[in-house]
């Protein structure tokens, strides 16, 4: 690209300006015939730090040799172009910090990085025996099962909402238990609407929609945020995107069989009064009386509650 003439800084390849007024200039040395010219530009440029970016020796060693020979008394610090494309970006950043700010700060950065555990979170999950999607160490193939896919999708959805490493590990230990997976799977197969409800710290639970409604109603007691995630939606995603050839009889039901509308409860001297607002197009309600509701009079009172709305009702006595 043509460089602007007669403009301060116009012939520099790159300049770094800090808010304090400090300037750092970079000059690229990639052609043997231009080494003398580029050295003069570096020498004449007013900057706090002057850094050369030299083409790699295995590409053209003559550029590096001439760069060192033409200014032996006060060589400018340099970095090779290949250093900017190292596999570990942190190594390149450390080199640049050493050139710009000095070796002491760069060494401090290396020490701080060494203090941070380099164990990947997925390695911790594997060491804990948490059933997620992992590549087999010897074959390199994914260890796939429905449970692993389901758990991995849930943890991935929650990753952006919980950044703290220790909390994510503790949450993974809790959620990826076999008994919890079976509990959720059986209820989803029954058509129950299941939700994950958590703050990733103290509160970690899985609720059906009816149970979750109680927590939402009493949510004014909680000042910290909670996450609500539909587990049915994760299971349906697996069916629709990954298990496309399932027979209809093998698929989870999409019509919820335990979906309840807004429900409020009033505590009165003569007993609790529950107000139910059924979902639209409700044709039938199954009421499960409390365990101490054994008298015919009490059951008639429960039945009267739904008969007023003109809805058929069945009673299951679990007492």
PDB file of C-alpha atoms in Angstrom:
ATOM      1  CA  UNK A   1       0.000   0.000   0.000  1.00  0.00           C
ATOM      2  CA  UNK A   2       1.369   3.497  -0.776  1.00  0.00           C
ATOM      3  CA  UNK A   3       2.455   5.355   2.350  1.00  0.00           C
ATOM      4  CA  UNK A   4       1.433   9.007   2.855  1.00  0.00           C
ATOM      5  CA  UNK A   5       4.295  11.426   2.229  1.00  0.00           C
ATOM      6  CA  UNK A   6       5.146  14.406   4.410  1.00  0.00           C
ATOM      7  CA  UNK A   7       2.913  13.268   7.270  1.00  0.00           C
ATOM      8  CA  UNK A   8       4.292  12.505  10.729  1.00  0.00           C
ATOM      9  CA  UNK A   9       3.730   8.824  11.366  1.00  0.00           C
ATOM     10  CA  UNK A  10       2.425   8.343   7.864  1.00  0.00           C
ATOM     11  CA  UNK A  11       5.333   6.104   6.902  1.00  0.00           C
ATOM     12  CA  UNK A  12       5.143   3.910  10.034  1.00  0.00           C
ATOM     13  CA  UNK A  13       3.645   0.444   9.732  1.00  0.00           C
ATOM     14  CA  UNK A  14       1.924   0.508  13.126  1.00  0.00           C
ATOM     15  CA  UNK A  15       1.792   2.809  16.126  1.00  0.00           C
ATOM     16  CA  UNK A  16       0.326   2.243  19.571  1.00  0.00           C
ATOM     17  CA  UNK A  17      -0.975   5.319  21.373  1.00  0.00           C
ATOM     18  CA  UNK A  18      -1.759   5.126  25.104  1.00  0.00           C
ATOM     19  CA  UNK A  19      -4.004   7.562  26.960  1.00  0.00           C
ATOM     20  CA  UNK A  20      -0.974   8.839  28.897  1.00  0.00           C
ATOM     21  CA  UNK A  21       0.611  10.064  25.656  1.00  0.00           C
ATOM     22  CA  UNK A  22       3.095   7.194  25.515  1.00  0.00           C
ATOM     23  CA  UNK A  23       3.757   5.936  21.980  1.00  0.00           C
ATOM     24  CA  UNK A  24       5.080   2.630  20.665  1.00  0.00           C
ATOM     25  CA  UNK A  25       6.043   2.256  17.008  1.00  0.00           C
ATOM     26  CA  UNK A  26       6.321  -1.034  15.074  1.00  0.00           C
ATOM     27  CA  UNK A  27       8.186  -1.376  11.789  1.00  0.00           C
ATOM     28  CA  UNK A  28       7.963  -4.499   9.610  1.00  0.00           C
ATOM     29  CA  UNK A  29      11.183  -5.807   8.032  1.00  0.00           C
ATOM     30  CA  UNK A  30      10.232  -8.217   5.244  1.00  0.00           C
ATOM     31  CA  UNK A  31      12.485  -7.222   2.314  1.00  0.00           C
ATOM     32  CA  UNK A  32      16.295  -7.208   2.225  1.00  0.00           C
ATOM     33  CA  UNK A  33      16.407  -4.155  -0.022  1.00  0.00           C
ATOM     34  CA  UNK A  34      14.247  -2.107   2.359  1.00  0.00           C
ATOM     35  CA  UNK A  35      16.117  -2.826   5.609  1.00  0.00           C
ATOM     36  CA  UNK A  36      18.209   0.393   5.534  1.00  0.00           C
ATOM     37  CA  UNK A  37      15.161   2.539   4.746  1.00  0.00           C
ATOM     38  CA  UNK A  38      13.025   0.936   7.487  1.00  0.00           C
ATOM     39  CA  UNK A  39      15.832   1.380  10.035  1.00  0.00           C
ATOM     40  CA  UNK A  40      15.997   5.098   9.227  1.00  0.00           C
ATOM     41  CA  UNK A  41      12.229   5.383   9.722  1.00  0.00           C
ATOM     42  CA  UNK A  42      12.512   3.738  13.135  1.00  0.00           C
ATOM     43  CA  UNK A  43      15.445   5.906  14.088  1.00  0.00           C
ATOM     44  CA  UNK A  44      13.770   9.193  13.125  1.00  0.00           C
ATOM     45  CA  UNK A  45      10.336   8.420  14.606  1.00  0.00           C
ATOM     46  CA  UNK A  46       9.714  10.015  18.020  1.00  0.00           C
ATOM     47  CA  UNK A  47       8.362   7.224  20.229  1.00  0.00           C
ATOM     48  CA  UNK A  48       8.864   5.829  23.723  1.00  0.00           C
ATOM     49  CA  UNK A  49       9.432   2.312  22.404  1.00  0.00           C
ATOM     50  CA  UNK A  50      10.574   1.223  18.920  1.00  0.00           C
ATOM     51  CA  UNK A  51      10.026  -2.413  17.954  1.00  0.00           C
ATOM     52  CA  UNK A  52      10.963  -4.257  14.773  1.00  0.00           C
ATOM     53  CA  UNK A  53       8.832  -7.084  13.354  1.00  0.00           C
ATOM     54  CA  UNK A  54      11.196  -9.242  11.280  1.00  0.00           C
ATOM     55  CA  UNK A  55      10.311 -11.883   8.716  1.00  0.00           C
ATOM     56  CA  UNK A  56      11.159 -15.406   9.903  1.00  0.00           C
ATOM     57  CA  UNK A  57      14.651 -16.714   9.216  1.00  0.00           C
ATOM     58  CA  UNK A  58      13.367 -19.853   7.506  1.00  0.00           C
ATOM     59  CA  UNK A  59      11.565 -17.586   4.995  1.00  0.00           C
ATOM     60  CA  UNK A  60      14.410 -15.122   4.330  1.00  0.00           C
ATOM     61  CA  UNK A  61      17.392 -15.229   6.704  1.00  0.00           C
ATOM     62  CA  UNK A  62      19.161 -12.369   4.877  1.00  0.00           C
ATOM     63  CA  UNK A  63      16.673  -9.813   6.236  1.00  0.00           C
ATOM     64  CA  UNK A  64      17.426 -10.722   9.860  1.00  0.00           C
ATOM     65  CA  UNK A  65      21.203 -10.772   9.245  1.00  0.00           C
ATOM     66  CA  UNK A  66      21.162  -7.346   7.571  1.00  0.00           C
ATOM     67  CA  UNK A  67      18.874  -5.935  10.281  1.00  0.00           C
ATOM     68  CA  UNK A  68      21.436  -6.904  12.955  1.00  0.00           C
ATOM     69  CA  UNK A  69      24.530  -5.809  10.978  1.00  0.00           C
ATOM     70  CA  UNK A  70      23.341  -2.340   9.905  1.00  0.00           C
ATOM     71  CA  UNK A  71      22.736  -1.081  13.430  1.00  0.00           C
ATOM     72  CA  UNK A  72      25.011  -3.103  15.727  1.00  0.00           C
ATOM     73  CA  UNK A  73      25.557  -0.415  18.395  1.00  0.00           C
ATOM     74  CA  UNK A  74      21.902   0.218  19.355  1.00  0.00           C
ATOM     75  CA  UNK A  75      19.849  -2.589  17.942  1.00  0.00           C
ATOM     76  CA  UNK A  76      16.101  -2.167  18.182  1.00  0.00           C
ATOM     77  CA  UNK A  77      14.224  -4.929  20.043  1.00  0.00           C
ATOM     78  CA  UNK A  78      12.481  -7.270  17.621  1.00  0.00           C
ATOM     79  CA  UNK A  79       9.977 -10.078  17.286  1.00  0.00           C
ATOM     80  CA  UNK A  80       9.602 -12.493  14.386  1.00  0.00           C
ATOM     81  CA  UNK A  81       6.407 -12.468  12.323  1.00  0.00           C
ATOM     82  CA  UNK A  82       5.948 -16.179  13.090  1.00  0.00           C
ATOM     83  CA  UNK A  83       5.783 -15.371  16.817  1.00  0.00           C
ATOM     84  CA  UNK A  84       2.492 -13.547  16.169  1.00  0.00           C
ATOM     85  CA  UNK A  85       0.897 -16.792  14.934  1.00  0.00           C
ATOM     86  CA  UNK A  86       1.952 -19.208  17.650  1.00  0.00           C
ATOM     87  CA  UNK A  87      -0.604 -21.784  18.731  1.00  0.00           C
ATOM     88  CA  UNK A  88      -0.646 -20.329  22.229  1.00  0.00           C
ATOM     89  CA  UNK A  89      -1.746 -16.667  21.953  1.00  0.00           C
ATOM     90  CA  UNK A  90      -0.658 -16.081  25.556  1.00  0.00           C
ATOM     91  CA  UNK A  91       2.991 -16.758  24.612  1.00  0.00           C
ATOM     92  CA  UNK A  92       2.824 -14.072  21.914  1.00  0.00           C
ATOM     93  CA  UNK A  93       1.166 -11.619  24.320  1.00  0.00           C
ATOM     94  CA  UNK A  94       3.900 -12.271  26.871  1.00  0.00           C
ATOM     95  CA  UNK A  95       6.611 -11.509  24.280  1.00  0.00           C
ATOM     96  CA  UNK A  96       4.878  -8.291  23.226  1.00  0.00           C
ATOM     97  CA  UNK A  97       4.468  -7.211  26.852  1.00  0.00           C
ATOM     98  CA  UNK A  98       8.177  -7.844  27.421  1.00  0.00           C
ATOM     99  CA  UNK A  99       9.005  -5.603  24.443  1.00  0.00           C
ATOM    100  CA  UNK A 100       6.519  -2.835  25.291  1.00  0.00           C
ATOM    101  CA  UNK A 101       6.549  -2.735  29.090  1.00  0.00           C
ATOM    102  CA  UNK A 102       9.787  -4.490  29.983  1.00  0.00           C
ATOM    103  CA  UNK A 103      10.802  -7.953  31.123  1.00  0.00           C
ATOM    104  CA  UNK A 104       9.688  -7.563  34.746  1.00  0.00           C
ATOM    105  CA  UNK A 105       6.001  -7.173  33.911  1.00  0.00           C
ATOM    106  CA  UNK A 106       6.189 -10.015  31.388  1.00  0.00           C
ATOM    107  CA  UNK A 107       7.760 -12.315  33.978  1.00  0.00           C
ATOM    108  CA  UNK A 108       5.010 -11.374  36.443  1.00  0.00           C
ATOM    109  CA  UNK A 109       2.395 -12.358  33.851  1.00  0.00           C
ATOM    110  CA  UNK A 110       4.082 -15.739  33.353  1.00  0.00           C
ATOM    111  CA  UNK A 111       4.125 -16.342  37.125  1.00  0.00           C
ATOM    112  CA  UNK A 112       0.449 -15.439  37.477  1.00  0.00           C
ATOM    113  CA  UNK A 113      -0.481 -17.763  34.624  1.00  0.00           C
ATOM    114  CA  UNK A 114       1.487 -20.576  36.266  1.00  0.00           C
ATOM    115  CA  UNK A 115      -0.511 -20.127  39.474  1.00  0.00           C
ATOM    116  CA  UNK A 116      -3.789 -20.709  37.623  1.00  0.00           C
ATOM    117  CA  UNK A 117      -4.735 -24.348  37.179  1.00  0.00           C
ATOM    118  CA  UNK A 118      -4.258 -25.490  33.607  1.00  0.00           C
ATOM    119  CA  UNK A 119      -6.640 -28.434  33.996  1.00  0.00           C
ATOM    120  CA  UNK A 120      -9.485 -28.087  31.524  1.00  0.00           C
ATOM    121  CA  UNK A 121     -12.988 -28.182  33.002  1.00  0.00           C
ATOM    122  CA  UNK A 122     -13.900 -31.108  30.741  1.00  0.00           C
ATOM    123  CA  UNK A 123     -10.955 -33.057  32.213  1.00  0.00           C
ATOM    124  CA  UNK A 124     -12.350 -32.372  35.693  1.00  0.00           C
ATOM    125  CA  UNK A 125     -15.774 -33.598  34.575  1.00  0.00           C
ATOM    126  CA  UNK A 126     -14.192 -36.785  33.229  1.00  0.00           C
ATOM    127  CA  UNK A 127     -12.115 -37.365  36.384  1.00  0.00           C
ATOM    128  CA  UNK A 128     -15.262 -36.955  38.491  1.00  0.00           C
ATOM    129  CA  UNK A 129     -17.031 -39.621  36.421  1.00  0.00           C
ATOM    130  CA  UNK A 130     -19.684 -37.165  35.255  1.00  0.00           C
ATOM    131  CA  UNK A 131     -21.520 -38.716  32.262  1.00  0.00           C
ATOM    132  CA  UNK A 132     -21.030 -36.179  29.462  1.00  0.00           C
ATOM    133  CA  UNK A 133     -19.935 -36.360  25.814  1.00  0.00           C
ATOM    134  CA  UNK A 134     -16.214 -37.126  25.848  1.00  0.00           C
ATOM    135  CA  UNK A 135     -13.824 -38.373  23.201  1.00  0.00           C
ATOM    136  CA  UNK A 136     -12.343 -41.754  24.054  1.00  0.00           C
ATOM    137  CA  UNK A 137      -8.650 -41.237  24.873  1.00  0.00           C
ATOM    138  CA  UNK A 138      -7.424 -44.154  22.758  1.00  0.00           C
ATOM    139  CA  UNK A 139      -9.850 -44.211  19.800  1.00  0.00           C
ATOM    140  CA  UNK A 140     -10.760 -40.501  19.701  1.00  0.00           C
ATOM    141  CA  UNK A 141     -14.434 -41.415  19.186  1.00  0.00           C
ATOM    142  CA  UNK A 142     -17.248 -39.825  21.165  1.00  0.00           C
ATOM    143  CA  UNK A 143     -18.698 -41.826  24.025  1.00  0.00           C
ATOM    144  CA  UNK A 144     -22.375 -41.354  23.114  1.00  0.00           C
ATOM    145  CA  UNK A 145     -25.535 -42.205  25.010  1.00  0.00           C
ATOM    146  CA  UNK A 146     -28.885 -40.449  25.386  1.00  0.00           C
ATOM    147  CA  UNK A 147     -28.023 -39.591  28.997  1.00  0.00           C
ATOM    148  CA  UNK A 148     -24.639 -38.102  28.031  1.00  0.00           C
ATOM    149  CA  UNK A 149     -26.162 -36.008  25.230  1.00  0.00           C
ATOM    150  CA  UNK A 150     -28.965 -34.754  27.495  1.00  0.00           C
ATOM    151  CA  UNK A 151     -26.587 -33.829  30.337  1.00  0.00           C
ATOM    152  CA  UNK A 152     -24.123 -32.118  27.991  1.00  0.00           C
ATOM    153  CA  UNK A 153     -26.846 -29.988  26.381  1.00  0.00           C
ATOM    154  CA  UNK A 154     -28.178 -28.860  29.774  1.00  0.00           C
ATOM    155  CA  UNK A 155     -24.702 -27.946  31.065  1.00  0.00           C
ATOM    156  CA  UNK A 156     -23.910 -26.074  27.843  1.00  0.00           C
ATOM    157  CA  UNK A 157     -27.140 -24.064  28.158  1.00  0.00           C
ATOM    158  CA  UNK A 158     -26.193 -23.142  31.729  1.00  0.00           C
ATOM    159  CA  UNK A 159     -22.521 -22.340  31.034  1.00  0.00           C
ATOM    160  CA  UNK A 160     -23.158 -18.721  30.050  1.00  0.00           C
ATOM    161  CA  UNK A 161     -25.256 -18.151  33.187  1.00  0.00           C
ATOM    162  CA  UNK A 162     -22.687 -19.549  35.638  1.00  0.00           C
ATOM    163  CA  UNK A 163     -19.087 -18.470  35.046  1.00  0.00           C
ATOM    164  CA  UNK A 164     -17.664 -19.531  38.414  1.00  0.00           C
ATOM    165  CA  UNK A 165     -15.650 -22.708  37.843  1.00  0.00           C
ATOM    166  CA  UNK A 166     -16.277 -24.292  41.264  1.00  0.00           C
ATOM    167  CA  UNK A 167     -20.037 -23.691  41.053  1.00  0.00           C
ATOM    168  CA  UNK A 168     -20.199 -25.204  37.552  1.00  0.00           C
ATOM    169  CA  UNK A 169     -18.377 -28.327  38.731  1.00  0.00           C
ATOM    170  CA  UNK A 170     -20.593 -28.704  41.801  1.00  0.00           C
ATOM    171  CA  UNK A 171     -23.709 -28.184  39.676  1.00  0.00           C
ATOM    172  CA  UNK A 172     -22.507 -30.820  37.176  1.00  0.00           C
ATOM    173  CA  UNK A 173     -21.950 -33.318  40.000  1.00  0.00           C
ATOM    174  CA  UNK A 174     -25.479 -32.741  41.255  1.00  0.00           C
ATOM    175  CA  UNK A 175     -27.374 -32.662  37.947  1.00  0.00           C
ATOM    176  CA  UNK A 176     -25.620 -35.547  36.172  1.00  0.00           C
ATOM    177  CA  UNK A 177     -26.525 -38.212  38.710  1.00  0.00           C
ATOM    178  CA  UNK A 178     -28.129 -41.316  37.230  1.00  0.00           C
ATOM    179  CA  UNK A 179     -31.030 -41.276  39.708  1.00  0.00           C
ATOM    180  CA  UNK A 180     -31.900 -37.673  38.807  1.00  0.00           C
ATOM    181  CA  UNK A 181     -31.803 -38.458  35.087  1.00  0.00           C
ATOM    182  CA  UNK A 182     -34.146 -41.430  35.624  1.00  0.00           C
ATOM    183  CA  UNK A 183     -36.472 -39.292  37.753  1.00  0.00           C
ATOM    184  CA  UNK A 184     -36.726 -36.648  35.010  1.00  0.00           C
ATOM    185  CA  UNK A 185     -36.980 -39.167  32.144  1.00  0.00           C
ATOM    186  CA  UNK A 186     -39.823 -41.150  33.739  1.00  0.00           C
ATOM    187  CA  UNK A 187     -41.878 -38.036  34.421  1.00  0.00           C
ATOM    188  CA  UNK A 188     -41.328 -36.602  30.949  1.00  0.00           C
ATOM    189  CA  UNK A 189     -42.471 -39.938  29.521  1.00  0.00           C
ATOM    190  CA  UNK A 190     -45.682 -39.467  31.551  1.00  0.00           C
ATOM    191  CA  UNK A 191     -46.202 -36.084  29.918  1.00  0.00           C
ATOM    192  CA  UNK A 192     -45.147 -34.065  32.953  1.00  0.00           C
ATOM    193  CA  UNK A 193     -43.723 -30.598  32.314  1.00  0.00           C
ATOM    194  CA  UNK A 194     -40.292 -30.663  34.033  1.00  0.00           C
ATOM    195  CA  UNK A 195     -38.079 -27.682  34.882  1.00  0.00           C
ATOM    196  CA  UNK A 196     -34.603 -27.099  36.225  1.00  0.00           C
ATOM    197  CA  UNK A 197     -34.700 -24.420  38.932  1.00  0.00           C
ATOM    198  CA  UNK A 198     -31.365 -23.218  40.312  1.00  0.00           C
ATOM    199  CA  UNK A 199     -29.140 -20.352  41.411  1.00  0.00           C
ATOM    200  CA  UNK A 200     -26.083 -22.642  40.914  1.00  0.00           C
ATOM    201  CA  UNK A 201     -25.172 -22.188  44.576  1.00  0.00           C
ATOM    202  CA  UNK A 202     -27.583 -23.243  47.326  1.00  0.00           C
ATOM    203  CA  UNK A 203     -30.760 -23.829  45.328  1.00  0.00           C
ATOM    204  CA  UNK A 204     -30.550 -26.766  42.899  1.00  0.00           C
ATOM    205  CA  UNK A 205     -33.800 -28.578  42.126  1.00  0.00           C
ATOM    206  CA  UNK A 206     -35.947 -30.177  39.427  1.00  0.00           C
ATOM    207  CA  UNK A 207     -39.674 -29.479  39.611  1.00  0.00           C
ATOM    208  CA  UNK A 208     -42.833 -30.305  37.738  1.00  0.00           C
ATOM    209  CA  UNK A 209     -44.783 -27.236  36.652  1.00  0.00           C
ATOM    210  CA  UNK A 210     -47.238 -27.539  39.541  1.00  0.00           C
ATOM    211  CA  UNK A 211     -44.404 -27.617  42.088  1.00  0.00           C
ATOM    212  CA  UNK A 212     -42.553 -24.804  40.349  1.00  0.00           C
ATOM    213  CA  UNK A 213     -45.652 -22.593  40.489  1.00  0.00           C
ATOM    214  CA  UNK A 214     -45.457 -22.676  44.289  1.00  0.00           C
ATOM    215  CA  UNK A 215     -41.852 -21.441  44.225  1.00  0.00           C
ATOM    216  CA  UNK A 216     -42.721 -18.665  41.774  1.00  0.00           C
ATOM    217  CA  UNK A 217     -45.571 -17.484  43.978  1.00  0.00           C
ATOM    218  CA  UNK A 218     -43.240 -17.267  46.961  1.00  0.00           C
ATOM    219  CA  UNK A 219     -40.461 -15.769  44.844  1.00  0.00           C
ATOM    220  CA  UNK A 220     -40.804 -12.378  46.534  1.00  0.00           C
ATOM    221  CA  UNK A 221     -38.717 -13.879  49.346  1.00  0.00           C
ATOM    222  CA  UNK A 222     -35.685 -14.277  47.079  1.00  0.00           C
ATOM    223  CA  UNK A 223     -33.489 -11.329  46.173  1.00  0.00           C
ATOM    224  CA  UNK A 224     -30.911 -13.316  44.186  1.00  0.00           C
ATOM    225  CA  UNK A 225     -31.494 -14.436  40.560  1.00  0.00           C
ATOM    226  CA  UNK A 226     -32.683 -17.907  39.607  1.00  0.00           C
ATOM    227  CA  UNK A 227     -32.544 -19.832  36.344  1.00  0.00           C
ATOM    228  CA  UNK A 228     -35.559 -21.739  35.020  1.00  0.00           C
ATOM    229  CA  UNK A 229     -34.859 -24.151  32.162  1.00  0.00           C
ATOM    230  CA  UNK A 230     -37.421 -26.423  30.488  1.00  0.00           C
ATOM    231  CA  UNK A 231     -35.988 -29.947  30.469  1.00  0.00           C
ATOM    232  CA  UNK A 232     -38.707 -31.117  28.084  1.00  0.00           C
ATOM    233  CA  UNK A 233     -37.411 -28.680  25.490  1.00  0.00           C
ATOM    234  CA  UNK A 234     -33.939 -30.257  25.743  1.00  0.00           C
ATOM    235  CA  UNK A 235     -35.384 -33.749  25.289  1.00  0.00           C
ATOM    236  CA  UNK A 236     -37.429 -32.618  22.276  1.00  0.00           C
ATOM    237  CA  UNK A 237     -34.313 -30.995  20.788  1.00  0.00           C
ATOM    238  CA  UNK A 238     -32.530 -34.359  21.025  1.00  0.00           C
ATOM    239  CA  UNK A 239     -35.466 -36.074  19.311  1.00  0.00           C
ATOM    240  CA  UNK A 240     -35.867 -33.494  16.542  1.00  0.00           C
ATOM    241  CA  UNK A 241     -32.187 -32.864  15.754  1.00  0.00           C
ATOM    242  CA  UNK A 242     -30.359 -36.053  16.685  1.00  0.00           C
ATOM    243  CA  UNK A 243     -32.872 -38.946  16.752  1.00  0.00           C
ATOM    244  CA  UNK A 244     -34.866 -38.175  13.614  1.00  0.00           C
ATOM    245  CA  UNK A 245     -35.753 -41.806  12.827  1.00  0.00           C
ATOM    246  CA  UNK A 246     -37.540 -42.569  16.077  1.00  0.00           C
ATOM    247  CA  UNK A 247     -40.878 -44.352  15.785  1.00  0.00           C
ATOM    248  CA  UNK A 248     -43.774 -42.183  17.057  1.00  0.00           C
ATOM    249  CA  UNK A 249     -44.348 -44.644  19.889  1.00  0.00           C
ATOM    250  CA  UNK A 250     -40.782 -44.017  21.123  1.00  0.00           C
ATOM    251  CA  UNK A 251     -41.112 -40.242  21.274  1.00  0.00           C
ATOM    252  CA  UNK A 252     -41.895 -38.270  24.387  1.00  0.00           C
ATOM    253  CA  UNK A 253     -45.412 -36.824  24.563  1.00  0.00           C
ATOM    254  CA  UNK A 254     -45.704 -33.206  23.469  1.00  0.00           C
ATOM    255  CA  UNK A 255     -49.093 -32.595  25.102  1.00  0.00           C
ATOM    256  CA  UNK A 256     -48.610 -31.993  28.793  1.00  0.00           C
ATOM    257  CA  UNK A 257     -50.934 -34.062  30.967  1.00  0.00           C
ATOM    258  CA  UNK A 258     -50.259 -32.213  34.220  1.00  0.00           C
ATOM    259  CA  UNK A 259     -50.525 -28.590  33.211  1.00  0.00           C
ATOM    260  CA  UNK A 260     -52.226 -26.393  35.803  1.00  0.00           C
ATOM    261  CA  UNK A 261     -53.275 -22.776  35.444  1.00  0.00           C
ATOM    262  CA  UNK A 262     -52.843 -20.001  38.011  1.00  0.00           C
ATOM    263  CA  UNK A 263     -53.503 -21.269  41.523  1.00  0.00           C
ATOM    264  CA  UNK A 264     -53.665 -19.245  44.743  1.00  0.00           C
ATOM    265  CA  UNK A 265     -54.229 -20.376  48.290  1.00  0.00           C
ATOM    266  CA  UNK A 266     -55.813 -18.409  51.118  1.00  0.00           C
ATOM    267  CA  UNK A 267     -55.221 -19.390  54.730  1.00  0.00           C
ATOM    268  CA  UNK A 268     -58.452 -18.949  56.726  1.00  0.00           C
ATOM    269  CA  UNK A 269     -59.628 -19.953  60.191  1.00  0.00           C
ATOM    270  CA  UNK A 270     -61.999 -22.606  58.867  1.00  0.00           C
ATOM    271  CA  UNK A 271     -59.301 -24.076  56.563  1.00  0.00           C
ATOM    272  CA  UNK A 272     -57.353 -23.385  53.401  1.00  0.00           C
ATOM    273  CA  UNK A 273     -59.240 -22.072  50.363  1.00  0.00           C
ATOM    274  CA  UNK A 274     -57.615 -22.822  46.993  1.00  0.00           C
ATOM    275  CA  UNK A 275     -58.565 -20.856  43.886  1.00  0.00           C
ATOM    276  CA  UNK A 276     -57.743 -22.633  40.611  1.00  0.00           C
ATOM    277  CA  UNK A 277     -57.747 -21.088  37.138  1.00  0.00           C
ATOM    278  CA  UNK A 278     -57.661 -24.045  34.706  1.00  0.00           C
ATOM    279  CA  UNK A 279     -55.834 -23.854  31.383  1.00  0.00           C
ATOM    280  CA  UNK A 280     -57.856 -23.049  28.257  1.00  0.00           C
ATOM    281  CA  UNK A 281     -60.076 -25.833  26.829  1.00  0.00           C
ATOM    282  CA  UNK A 282     -59.817 -27.921  30.011  1.00  0.00           C
ATOM    283  CA  UNK A 283     -62.410 -30.723  29.840  1.00  0.00           C
ATOM    284  CA  UNK A 284     -61.484 -32.841  32.828  1.00  0.00           C
ATOM    285  CA  UNK A 285     -59.797 -32.322  36.201  1.00  0.00           C
ATOM    286  CA  UNK A 286     -58.353 -35.020  38.459  1.00  0.00           C
ATOM    287  CA  UNK A 287     -58.256 -33.898  42.116  1.00  0.00           C
ATOM    288  CA  UNK A 288     -56.057 -35.633  44.655  1.00  0.00           C
ATOM    289  CA  UNK A 289     -57.408 -34.772  48.130  1.00  0.00           C
ATOM    290  CA  UNK A 290     -54.987 -34.145  51.002  1.00  0.00           C
ATOM    291  CA  UNK A 291     -54.150 -37.175  53.112  1.00  0.00           C
ATOM    292  CA  UNK A 292     -56.402 -36.028  55.973  1.00  0.00           C
ATOM    293  CA  UNK A 293     -59.420 -35.452  53.678  1.00  0.00           C
ATOM    294  CA  UNK A 294     -61.298 -38.630  54.518  1.00  0.00           C
ATOM    295  CA  UNK A 295     -64.851 -37.483  55.210  1.00  0.00           C
ATOM    296  CA  UNK A 296     -67.559 -37.464  52.584  1.00  0.00           C
ATOM    297  CA  UNK A 297     -68.385 -33.888  53.502  1.00  0.00           C
ATOM    298  CA  UNK A 298     -64.844 -32.736  52.672  1.00  0.00           C
ATOM    299  CA  UNK A 299     -64.839 -34.585  49.374  1.00  0.00           C
ATOM    300  CA  UNK A 300     -68.195 -33.049  48.430  1.00  0.00           C
ATOM    301  CA  UNK A 301     -66.747 -29.596  49.123  1.00  0.00           C
ATOM    302  CA  UNK A 302     -63.812 -30.307  46.788  1.00  0.00           C
ATOM    303  CA  UNK A 303     -66.121 -31.621  44.086  1.00  0.00           C
ATOM    304  CA  UNK A 304     -68.405 -28.598  44.389  1.00  0.00           C
ATOM    305  CA  UNK A 305     -65.411 -26.349  43.681  1.00  0.00           C
ATOM    306  CA  UNK A 306     -65.062 -27.654  40.118  1.00  0.00           C
ATOM    307  CA  UNK A 307     -68.731 -28.296  39.452  1.00  0.00           C
ATOM    308  CA  UNK A 308     -69.333 -24.544  39.691  1.00  0.00           C
ATOM    309  CA  UNK A 309     -67.125 -24.197  36.615  1.00  0.00           C
ATOM    310  CA  UNK A 310     -69.092 -26.961  34.849  1.00  0.00           C
ATOM    311  CA  UNK A 311     -66.065 -29.243  34.589  1.00  0.00           C
ATOM    312  CA  UNK A 312     -66.124 -33.002  35.022  1.00  0.00           C
ATOM    313  CA  UNK A 313     -63.975 -34.148  37.952  1.00  0.00           C
ATOM    314  CA  UNK A 314     -62.523 -37.420  39.176  1.00  0.00           C
ATOM    315  CA  UNK A 315     -61.203 -38.035  42.660  1.00  0.00           C
ATOM    316  CA  UNK A 316     -58.262 -40.185  43.698  1.00  0.00           C
ATOM    317  CA  UNK A 317     -58.088 -40.827  47.415  1.00  0.00           C
ATOM    318  CA  UNK A 318     -54.430 -41.171  48.404  1.00  0.00           C
ATOM    319  CA  UNK A 319     -55.188 -41.109  52.118  1.00  0.00           C
TER     320      UNK A 319
END
